[in-house]
CSV table of C-alpha atoms in Angstrom, one decimal:
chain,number,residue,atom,x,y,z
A,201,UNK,CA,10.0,2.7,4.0
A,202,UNK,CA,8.0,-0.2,3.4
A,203,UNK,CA,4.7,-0.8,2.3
A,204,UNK,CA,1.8,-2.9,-0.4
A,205,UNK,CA,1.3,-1.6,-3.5
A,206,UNK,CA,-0.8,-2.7,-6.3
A,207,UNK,CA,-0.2,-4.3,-9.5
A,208,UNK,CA,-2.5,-4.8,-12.4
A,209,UNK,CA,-3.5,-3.8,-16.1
A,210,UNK,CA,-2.7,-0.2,-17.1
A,211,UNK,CA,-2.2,1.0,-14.0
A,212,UNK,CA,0.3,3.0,-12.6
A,213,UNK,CA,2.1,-0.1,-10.9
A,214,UNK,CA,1.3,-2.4,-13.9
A,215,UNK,CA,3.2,-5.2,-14.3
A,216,UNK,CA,1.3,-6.6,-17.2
A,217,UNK,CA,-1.7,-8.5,-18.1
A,218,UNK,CA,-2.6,-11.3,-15.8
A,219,UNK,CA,-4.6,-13.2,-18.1
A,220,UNK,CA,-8.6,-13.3,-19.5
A,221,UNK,CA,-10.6,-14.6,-16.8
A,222,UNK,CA,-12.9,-15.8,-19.5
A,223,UNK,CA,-13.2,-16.3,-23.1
A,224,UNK,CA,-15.6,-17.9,-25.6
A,225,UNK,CA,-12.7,-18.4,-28.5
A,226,UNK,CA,-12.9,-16.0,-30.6
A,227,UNK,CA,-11.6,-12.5,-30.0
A,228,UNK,CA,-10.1,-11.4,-26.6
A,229,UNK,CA,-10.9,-11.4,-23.1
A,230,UNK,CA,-11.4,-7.3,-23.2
A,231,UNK,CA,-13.2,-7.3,-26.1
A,232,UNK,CA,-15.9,-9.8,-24.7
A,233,UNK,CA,-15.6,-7.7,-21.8
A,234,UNK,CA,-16.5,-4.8,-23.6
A,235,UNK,CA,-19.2,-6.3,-26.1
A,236,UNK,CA,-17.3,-5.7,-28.7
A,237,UNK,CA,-18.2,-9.6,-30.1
A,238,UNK,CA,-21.5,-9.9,-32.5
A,239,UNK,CA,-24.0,-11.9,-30.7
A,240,UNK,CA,-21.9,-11.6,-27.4
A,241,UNK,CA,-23.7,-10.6,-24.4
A,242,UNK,CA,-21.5,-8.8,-21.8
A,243,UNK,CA,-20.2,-10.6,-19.0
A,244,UNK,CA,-19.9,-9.3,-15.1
A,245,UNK,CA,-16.7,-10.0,-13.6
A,246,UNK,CA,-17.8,-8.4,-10.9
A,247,UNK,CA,-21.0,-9.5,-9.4
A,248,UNK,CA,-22.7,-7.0,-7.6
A,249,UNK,CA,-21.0,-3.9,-9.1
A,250,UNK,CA,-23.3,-1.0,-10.9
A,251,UNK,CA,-23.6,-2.4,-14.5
A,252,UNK,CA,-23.1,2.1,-15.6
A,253,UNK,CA,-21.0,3.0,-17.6
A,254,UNK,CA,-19.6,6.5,-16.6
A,255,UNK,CA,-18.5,8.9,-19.4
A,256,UNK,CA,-15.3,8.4,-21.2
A,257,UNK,CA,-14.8,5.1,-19.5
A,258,UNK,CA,-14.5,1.4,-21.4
A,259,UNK,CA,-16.3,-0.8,-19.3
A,260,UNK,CA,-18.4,0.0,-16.0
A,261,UNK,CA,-17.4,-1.3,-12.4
A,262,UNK,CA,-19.7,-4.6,-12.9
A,263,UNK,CA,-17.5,-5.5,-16.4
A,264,UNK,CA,-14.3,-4.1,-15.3
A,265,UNK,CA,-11.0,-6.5,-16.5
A,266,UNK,CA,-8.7,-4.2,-14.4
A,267,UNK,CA,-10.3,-4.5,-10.9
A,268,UNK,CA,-11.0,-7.7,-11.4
A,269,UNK,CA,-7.6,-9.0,-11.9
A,270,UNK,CA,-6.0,-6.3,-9.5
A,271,UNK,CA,-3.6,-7.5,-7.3
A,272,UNK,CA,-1.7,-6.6,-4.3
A,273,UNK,CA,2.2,-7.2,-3.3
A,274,UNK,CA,4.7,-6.3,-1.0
A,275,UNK,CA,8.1,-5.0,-1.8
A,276,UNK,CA,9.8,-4.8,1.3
A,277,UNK,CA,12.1,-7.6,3.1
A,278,UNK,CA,10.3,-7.9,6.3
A,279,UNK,CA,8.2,-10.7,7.5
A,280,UNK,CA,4.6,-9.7,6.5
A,281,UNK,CA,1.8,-10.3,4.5
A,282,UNK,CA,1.5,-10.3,0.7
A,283,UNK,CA,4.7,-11.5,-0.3
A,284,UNK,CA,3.2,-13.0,-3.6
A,285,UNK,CA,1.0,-11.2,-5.0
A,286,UNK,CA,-2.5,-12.2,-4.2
A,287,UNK,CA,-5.8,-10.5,-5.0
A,288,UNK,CA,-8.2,-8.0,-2.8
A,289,UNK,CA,-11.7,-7.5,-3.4
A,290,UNK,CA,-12.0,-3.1,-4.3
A,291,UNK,CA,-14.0,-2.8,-1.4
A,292,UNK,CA,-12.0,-5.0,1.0
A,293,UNK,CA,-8.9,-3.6,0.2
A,294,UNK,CA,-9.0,-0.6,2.5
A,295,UNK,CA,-9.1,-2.8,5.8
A,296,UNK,CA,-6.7,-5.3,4.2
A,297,UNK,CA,-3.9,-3.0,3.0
A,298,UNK,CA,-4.2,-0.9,6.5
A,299,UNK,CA,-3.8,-4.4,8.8
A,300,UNK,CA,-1.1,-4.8,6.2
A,301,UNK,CA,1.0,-1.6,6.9
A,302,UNK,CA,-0.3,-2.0,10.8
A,303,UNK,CA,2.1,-5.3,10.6
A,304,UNK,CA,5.2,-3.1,9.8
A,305,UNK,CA,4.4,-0.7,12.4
A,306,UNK,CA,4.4,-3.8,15.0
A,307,UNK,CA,7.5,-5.0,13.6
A,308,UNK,CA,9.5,-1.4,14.0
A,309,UNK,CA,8.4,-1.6,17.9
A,310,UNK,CA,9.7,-5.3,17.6
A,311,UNK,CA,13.1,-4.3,16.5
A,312,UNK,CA,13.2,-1.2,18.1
A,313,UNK,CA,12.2,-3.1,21.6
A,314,UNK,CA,15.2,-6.2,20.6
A,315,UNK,CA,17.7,-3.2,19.6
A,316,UNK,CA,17.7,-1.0,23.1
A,317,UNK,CA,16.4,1.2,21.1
A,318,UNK,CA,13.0,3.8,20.8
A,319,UNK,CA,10.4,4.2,17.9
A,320,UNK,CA,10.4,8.4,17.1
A,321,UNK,CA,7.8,8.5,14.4
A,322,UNK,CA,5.5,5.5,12.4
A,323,UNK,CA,3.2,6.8,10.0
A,324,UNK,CA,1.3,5.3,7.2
A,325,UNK,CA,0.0,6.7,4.2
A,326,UNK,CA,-2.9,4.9,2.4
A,327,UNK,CA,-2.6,5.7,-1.2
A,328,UNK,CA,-6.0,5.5,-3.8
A,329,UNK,CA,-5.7,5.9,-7.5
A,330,UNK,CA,-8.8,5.7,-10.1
A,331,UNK,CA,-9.1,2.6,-12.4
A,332,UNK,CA,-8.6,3.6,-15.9
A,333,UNK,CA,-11.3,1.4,-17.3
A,334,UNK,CA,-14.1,2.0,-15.4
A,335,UNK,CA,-13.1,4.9,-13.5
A,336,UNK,CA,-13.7,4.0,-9.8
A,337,UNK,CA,-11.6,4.9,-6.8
A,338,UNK,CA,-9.7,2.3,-5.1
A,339,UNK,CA,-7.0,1.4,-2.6
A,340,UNK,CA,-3.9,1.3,-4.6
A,341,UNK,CA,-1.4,0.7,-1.8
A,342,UNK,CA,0.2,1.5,1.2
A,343,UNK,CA,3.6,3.2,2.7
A,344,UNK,CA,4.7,2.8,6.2
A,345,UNK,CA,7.5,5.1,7.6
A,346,UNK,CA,9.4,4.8,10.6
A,347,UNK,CA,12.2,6.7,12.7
A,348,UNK,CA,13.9,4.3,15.4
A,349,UNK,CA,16.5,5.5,17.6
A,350,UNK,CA,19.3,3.9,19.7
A,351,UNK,CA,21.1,4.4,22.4
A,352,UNK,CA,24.8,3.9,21.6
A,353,UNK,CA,26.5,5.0,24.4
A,354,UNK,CA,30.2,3.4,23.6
A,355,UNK,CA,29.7,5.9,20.4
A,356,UNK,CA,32.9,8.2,20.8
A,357,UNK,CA,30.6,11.5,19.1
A,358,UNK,CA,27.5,10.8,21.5
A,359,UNK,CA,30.1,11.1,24.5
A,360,UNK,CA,31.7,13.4,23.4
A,361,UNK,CA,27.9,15.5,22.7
A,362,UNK,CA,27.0,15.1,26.6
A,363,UNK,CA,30.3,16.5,27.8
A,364,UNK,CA,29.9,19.5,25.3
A,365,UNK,CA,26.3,19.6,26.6
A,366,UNK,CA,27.3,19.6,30.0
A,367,UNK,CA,30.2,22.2,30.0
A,368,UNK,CA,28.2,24.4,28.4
A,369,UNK,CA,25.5,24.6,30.5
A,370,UNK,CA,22.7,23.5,28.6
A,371,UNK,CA,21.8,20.5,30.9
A,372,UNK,CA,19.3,22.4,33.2
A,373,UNK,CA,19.0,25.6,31.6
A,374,UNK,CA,15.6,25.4,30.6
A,375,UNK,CA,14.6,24.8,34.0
A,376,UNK,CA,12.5,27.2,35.6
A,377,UNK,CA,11.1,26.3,39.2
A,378,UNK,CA,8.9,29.0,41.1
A,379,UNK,CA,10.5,29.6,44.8
């Protein structure tokens, strides 16, 4: 299995604080965020969000720390994107993060095609979480999962499975031609 995932403040694949985008020296970067300063005004990290603030939230999607330093990396040992972590606009994520896992799919065919051998099943799963600050809905990460198969015909149990196949008569028993 392979896949993105993302990493960020108080989420559930946090891997701590990535640091205040901002700050106007006294007090921190989530309080300024928040208002929480006399005589601060608050400031929109991200442009072009709904300035709202839903119920039971701390900031709204416009003023929201967390999204804003969000960011995405892979943990697998394959040759693909993200391999440092590297941020993804909320509403760009979805197409990014599905390209993403797509590249793991190509790769199974790769090794499957280099091996002899025959991709089963690929599936991905695109997984969404809410943000705990502002309480949007976001592309959290991705999983891709793939069966290959080979053909190992030197493999002393997979002869010996086609001879026990054969003597029994199950080659050809489940054919049924009209005459």
């Amino acid at each position: 299995m392979s896949g993105i995932s993302g990493i960020g403040f108080n989420s559930s694949y946090a891997s701590g604080f990535f640091g205040p985008a901002f700050n106007s020296g006294t007090g921190t970067a989530s309080e300024a965020a928040a208002g929480a300063l006399q005589g601060e005004t608050k400031v929109t990290l991200n442009p072009g969000e709904s300035v709202e603030k839903k119920p039971g939230m701390r900031s709204s999607p416009a003023e929201c720390e967390t999204c804003k330093n969000r960011k995405y990396i892979d943990g697998s040992d394959e040759n693909v994107s993200f391999k440092s972590a590297a941020h993804i606009s909320p509403e760009a994520a979805p197409s990014r993060v599905r390209g993403h896992e797509q590249e793991h799919v190509a790769n199974a065919y790769k090794k499957a095609a280099q091996g002899d051998g025959k991709v089963l099943q690929a599936s991905v799963k695109i997984q969404t979480a809410v943000c705990p600050e502002c309480g949007r809905t976001y592309v959290s990460g991705g999983l891709t999962t793939t069966q290959i198969m080979y053909k190992n015909e030197d493999n002393p149990y997979q002869k010996n499975r086609k001879s026990a196949d054969a003597a029994s008569g199950l080659i050809g028993s489940s054919f049924d031609a009209a005459v």
